[in-house]
Tab-separated table of C-alpha atoms in Angstrom:
chain	number	residue	atom	x	y	z
V	1	SER	CA	-39.099	-32.629	-41.178
V	2	ALA	CA	-35.826	-33.469	-42.962
V	3	VAL	CA	-33.828	-36.235	-41.173
V	4	ILE	CA	-29.770	-36.039	-40.361
V	5	SER	CA	-28.147	-39.481	-39.986
V	6	GLN	CA	-25.048	-39.119	-38.647
V	7	LYS	CA	-22.045	-41.797	-37.412
V	8	PRO	CA	-20.554	-43.262	-35.817
V	9	SER	CA	-22.588	-42.516	-32.687
V	10	ARG	CA	-19.696	-42.831	-30.520
V	11	ASP	CA	-16.268	-43.938	-30.532
V	12	ILE	CA	-12.999	-43.706	-28.219
V	13	CYS	CA	-10.106	-43.482	-29.567
V	14	GLN	CA	-6.159	-43.185	-28.780
V	15	ARG	CA	-4.229	-39.597	-28.647
V	16	GLY	CA	-2.682	-39.201	-32.256
V	17	THR	CA	-5.192	-40.744	-34.220
V	18	SER	CA	-8.052	-39.268	-36.660
V	19	LEU	CA	-11.404	-39.934	-36.619
V	20	THR	CA	-13.810	-39.029	-39.464
V	21	ILE	CA	-17.827	-38.391	-38.571
V	22	GLN	CA	-20.150	-38.722	-41.511
V	23	CYS	CA	-23.577	-36.578	-41.910
V	24	GLN	CA	-26.264	-37.544	-44.658
V	25	VAL	CA	-29.097	-35.693	-45.193
V	26	ASP	CA	-32.259	-37.012	-46.364
V	27	SER	CA	-33.027	-33.276	-49.099
V	28	GLN	CA	-30.144	-31.407	-50.979
V	29	VAL	CA	-29.211	-28.085	-48.678
V	30	THR	CA	-27.040	-25.910	-49.440
V	31	MET	CA	-25.290	-25.278	-46.102
V	32	MET	CA	-24.106	-27.739	-43.346
V	33	PHE	CA	-22.911	-26.725	-40.682
V	34	TRP	CA	-20.453	-28.544	-37.612
V	35	TYR	CA	-20.630	-28.140	-33.707
V	36	ARG	CA	-18.897	-28.807	-31.073
V	37	GLN	CA	-20.730	-29.486	-27.420
V	38	GLN	CA	-18.174	-30.143	-24.674
V	39	PRO	CA	-20.050	-31.586	-21.835
V	40	GLY	CA	-22.410	-28.924	-20.297
V	41	GLN	CA	-21.983	-26.497	-22.532
V	42	SER	CA	-23.677	-24.481	-25.301
V	43	LEU	CA	-23.194	-25.837	-29.146
V	44	THR	CA	-19.900	-24.232	-30.500
V	45	LEU	CA	-20.207	-23.915	-34.149
V	46	ILE	CA	-17.034	-25.324	-35.788
V	47	ALA	CA	-17.561	-24.526	-39.305
V	48	THR	CA	-19.879	-23.856	-42.206
V	49	ALA	CA	-19.758	-26.515	-45.311
V	50	ASN	CA	-21.059	-25.413	-48.683
V	51	GLN	CA	-21.082	-27.769	-51.635
V	52	GLY	CA	-18.377	-27.134	-53.991
V	53	SER	CA	-16.064	-24.938	-52.051
V	54	GLU	CA	-14.074	-24.626	-49.111
V	55	ALA	CA	-15.686	-24.738	-45.846
V	56	THR	CA	-15.174	-21.545	-43.362
V	57	TYR	CA	-14.028	-22.080	-40.196
V	58	GLU	CA	-14.833	-19.976	-36.887
V	59	SER	CA	-12.087	-18.665	-34.995
V	60	GLY	CA	-10.278	-20.964	-32.928
V	61	PHE	CA	-10.683	-23.785	-35.402
V	62	VAL	CA	-8.350	-24.765	-37.908
V	63	ILE	CA	-8.588	-27.073	-42.043
V	64	ASP	CA	-5.669	-28.817	-40.313
V	65	LYS	CA	-7.241	-30.178	-37.068
V	66	PHE	CA	-11.088	-30.334	-38.921
V	67	PRO	CA	-11.076	-31.342	-41.932
V	68	ILE	CA	-14.186	-30.743	-43.690
V	69	SER	CA	-15.286	-32.564	-46.877
V	70	ARG	CA	-18.444	-31.574	-49.161
V	71	PRO	CA	-19.189	-33.723	-52.492
V	72	ASN	CA	-22.432	-33.369	-52.813
V	73	LEU	CA	-25.516	-31.452	-51.303
V	74	THR	CA	-26.874	-34.246	-49.176
V	75	PHE	CA	-23.539	-34.805	-47.501
V	76	SER	CA	-20.498	-34.184	-45.418
V	77	THR	CA	-17.578	-35.122	-42.924
V	78	LEU	CA	-15.725	-33.867	-40.497
V	79	THR	CA	-12.406	-35.436	-39.752
V	80	VAL	CA	-10.997	-34.880	-36.181
V	81	SER	CA	-7.235	-34.879	-36.417
V	82	ASN	CA	-4.117	-35.918	-34.235
V	83	MET	CA	-6.637	-36.357	-31.588
V	84	SER	CA	-5.933	-35.579	-27.956
V	85	PRO	CA	-8.099	-35.950	-24.643
V	86	GLU	CA	-8.719	-32.084	-24.896
V	87	ASP	CA	-10.749	-32.904	-28.031
V	88	SER	CA	-13.147	-34.889	-26.231
V	89	SER	CA	-16.632	-33.742	-27.010
V	90	ILE	CA	-19.914	-34.679	-28.762
V	91	TYR	CA	-19.774	-33.683	-32.386
V	92	LEU	CA	-22.562	-32.445	-34.188
V	93	CYS	CA	-23.857	-31.731	-37.670
V	94	SER	CA	-26.623	-29.685	-38.784
V	95	ALA	CA	-28.518	-28.435	-41.714
V	96	ARG	CA	-31.452	-25.165	-42.542
V	97	THR	CA	-33.622	-26.698	-45.200
V	98	ALA	CA	-36.304	-24.836	-46.474
V	99	ASN	CA	-39.562	-25.984	-44.874
V	100	TYR	CA	-38.021	-27.160	-41.357
V	101	GLY	CA	-35.262	-25.067	-39.848
V	102	TYR	CA	-32.543	-26.236	-38.588
V	103	THR	CA	-31.858	-30.074	-38.088
V	104	PHE	CA	-29.527	-31.540	-35.733
V	105	GLY	CA	-27.755	-35.387	-36.323
V	106	SER	CA	-27.727	-37.136	-33.393
V	107	GLY	CA	-24.543	-36.424	-32.512
V	108	THR	CA	-20.631	-38.191	-32.293
V	109	ARG	CA	-19.891	-38.485	-28.178
V	110	LEU	CA	-15.804	-38.504	-28.840
V	111	THR	CA	-13.613	-39.571	-25.831
V	112	VAL	CA	-9.965	-39.599	-26.290
V	113	VAL	CA	-7.939	-41.636	-24.385
L	1	GLN	CA	-19.490	-11.421	-27.941
L	2	GLN	CA	-22.625	-12.954	-26.647
L	3	GLN	CA	-25.352	-12.687	-29.223
L	4	VAL	CA	-27.934	-14.557	-27.538
L	5	LYS	CA	-28.553	-14.584	-24.071
L	6	GLN	CA	-30.430	-16.923	-22.433
L	7	SER	CA	-31.929	-17.119	-18.523
L	8	PRO	CA	-32.374	-18.914	-16.447
L	9	GLN	CA	-29.325	-21.544	-16.553
L	10	SER	CA	-30.794	-24.008	-14.248
L	11	LEU	CA	-34.722	-23.939	-13.401
L	12	ILE	CA	-36.473	-26.742	-11.191
L	13	VAL	CA	-40.138	-26.899	-10.607
L	14	GLN	CA	-42.972	-29.050	-9.506
L	15	LYS	CA	-44.797	-30.916	-12.189
L	16	GLY	CA	-47.702	-29.101	-13.369
L	17	GLY	CA	-46.059	-26.360	-13.084
L	18	ILE	CA	-45.030	-23.417	-16.000
L	19	PRO	CA	-41.423	-22.948	-16.331
L	20	ILE	CA	-40.317	-20.189	-18.137
L	21	ILE	CA	-37.180	-19.458	-20.010
L	22	ASN	CA	-36.320	-16.079	-21.641
L	23	CYS	CA	-33.957	-15.524	-24.599
L	24	ALA	CA	-32.572	-11.631	-25.635
L	25	TYR	CA	-30.969	-10.862	-28.919
L	26	GLU	CA	-28.763	-8.108	-30.694
L	27	ASN	CA	-28.572	-8.666	-34.064
L	28	THR	CA	-31.626	-7.080	-35.655
L	29	ALA	CA	-31.322	-9.153	-39.068
L	30	PHE	CA	-32.737	-12.460	-36.900
L	31	ASP	CA	-34.858	-13.678	-38.696
L	32	TYR	CA	-35.404	-17.257	-37.232
L	33	PHE	CA	-36.253	-18.395	-33.774
L	34	PRO	CA	-35.467	-21.855	-32.959
L	35	TRP	CA	-35.996	-23.278	-29.451
L	36	TYR	CA	-34.011	-27.096	-29.015
L	37	GLN	CA	-34.438	-30.003	-26.487
L	38	GLN	CA	-31.972	-31.875	-25.844
L	39	PHE	CA	-31.497	-34.915	-23.652
L	40	PRO	CA	-28.240	-36.618	-21.994
L	41	GLY	CA	-26.525	-38.394	-24.360
L	42	LYS	CA	-28.841	-37.269	-27.541
L	43	GLY	CA	-28.001	-34.349	-29.834
L	44	PRO	CA	-30.352	-31.073	-29.484
L	45	ALA	CA	-33.836	-31.496	-31.357
L	46	LEU	CA	-36.218	-29.136	-32.917
L	47	LEU	CA	-39.020	-28.432	-30.442
L	48	ILE	CA	-40.578	-24.799	-31.490
L	49	ALA	CA	-39.833	-21.868	-34.004
L	50	ILE	CA	-40.869	-18.670	-34.448
L	51	ARG	CA	-40.378	-15.752	-36.855
L	52	PRO	CA	-40.420	-12.096	-36.350
L	53	ASP	CA	-43.256	-11.090	-37.872
L	54	VAL	CA	-45.587	-13.545	-35.467
L	55	SER	CA	-46.108	-12.755	-31.782
L	56	GLU	CA	-47.187	-15.786	-30.025
L	57	LYS	CA	-46.876	-19.650	-31.842
L	58	LYS	CA	-48.199	-22.684	-29.726
L	59	GLU	CA	-47.447	-26.211	-30.382
L	60	GLY	CA	-49.081	-28.488	-27.784
L	61	ARG	CA	-47.793	-27.773	-24.413
L	62	PHE	CA	-45.028	-25.131	-25.459
L	63	THR	CA	-45.557	-21.617	-26.605
L	64	ILE	CA	-43.113	-19.488	-27.543
L	65	SER	CA	-43.847	-15.661	-27.000
L	66	PHE	CA	-41.833	-12.963	-29.042
L	67	ASN	CA	-41.261	-9.371	-28.654
L	68	LYS	CA	-40.019	-7.712	-31.694
L	69	SER	CA	-39.780	-4.476	-30.302
L	70	ALA	CA	-37.952	-5.730	-26.987
L	71	LYS	CA	-35.943	-8.258	-28.830
L	72	GLN	CA	-36.585	-10.849	-26.664
L	73	PHE	CA	-38.599	-14.120	-26.929
L	74	SER	CA	-39.327	-17.425	-24.331
L	75	LEU	CA	-40.616	-20.328	-24.729
L	76	HIS	CA	-43.498	-21.370	-21.968
L	77	ILE	CA	-44.419	-25.056	-21.213
L	78	MET	CA	-47.595	-25.702	-20.174
L	79	ASP	CA	-48.350	-28.074	-17.456
L	80	SER	CA	-44.817	-29.690	-16.981
L	81	GLN	CA	-44.386	-33.105	-16.610
L	82	PRO	CA	-41.094	-34.692	-15.460
L	83	GLY	CA	-39.917	-36.249	-18.829
L	84	ASP	CA	-39.603	-32.163	-19.714
L	85	SER	CA	-36.525	-32.495	-17.447
L	86	ALA	CA	-33.904	-31.866	-19.976
L	87	THR	CA	-31.184	-28.614	-21.630
L	88	TYR	CA	-33.374	-25.923	-23.610
L	89	PHE	CA	-31.368	-24.119	-25.960
L	90	CYS	CA	-32.906	-20.805	-27.409
L	91	ALA	CA	-31.300	-19.568	-30.825
L	92	ALA	CA	-31.486	-17.399	-33.691
L	93	GLY	CA	-30.699	-17.708	-37.278
L	94	GLU	CA	-30.488	-15.267	-40.078
L	95	GLY	CA	-31.201	-16.717	-43.718
L	96	TYR	CA	-29.260	-19.850	-44.328
L	97	GLN	CA	-26.357	-18.574	-41.742
L	98	LYS	CA	-25.387	-20.283	-38.352
L	99	VAL	CA	-27.654	-20.196	-36.181
L	100	THR	CA	-26.531	-18.629	-32.502
L	101	PHE	CA	-27.247	-20.510	-29.275
L	102	GLY	CA	-28.032	-19.594	-26.043
L	103	ILE	CA	-25.657	-21.036	-23.045
L	104	GLY	CA	-28.729	-23.518	-22.155
L	105	THR	CA	-31.275	-24.171	-19.747
L	106	LYS	CA	-31.318	-27.241	-17.682
L	107	LEU	CA	-35.136	-27.700	-16.562
L	108	GLN	CA	-35.751	-30.509	-13.813
L	109	VAL	CA	-39.508	-31.232	-13.403
L	110	ILE	CA	-40.114	-32.669	-10.076
L	111	PRO	CA	-43.048	-35.009	-9.406
């Protein structure tokens, strides 16, 4: 099955700073997805990232807070900007590949202090 | 509007029992129905998935039953083990579009 490498796996950050999360897929994919999962909750889609175009954000999420890059068909980054304790969550990237359905990275556990 | 409704939210069974988790969807354009298993501190891992042209799919101890006319699908775990204790998410996807997740079911299998 497709493999997504996500890093960092966890981080503790000071409020007001930014963190960039990276995801690398071992095969080319058209779209990558970024999710947030708050403790004990389901997954909420932040945005969809297509290569060569701006990301599409879901309601409640804005580019200034969660800028996304998608420089090629195997890589994407999500930045959590100007962090506050409310941003403490698990952030997950995902991609759908032709044969293996949707695959997720292992997640980034972010704590903002 | 919750497009994928999942129940129950929590489930406790004894070892060897058969927990059943149910999901219902509304969007008839969905063409892919995966189940994910998530352990604490880990990302969701694809467990098993089904397409709407199939009524049942088995992989090891995990079985998906799919009822297209009722727009419902369920996960059965045969001979459940304490190691199966995790949170299970059903989901639905359309083409290469985003996957919509259910709320999750926290399963506990007691020895």
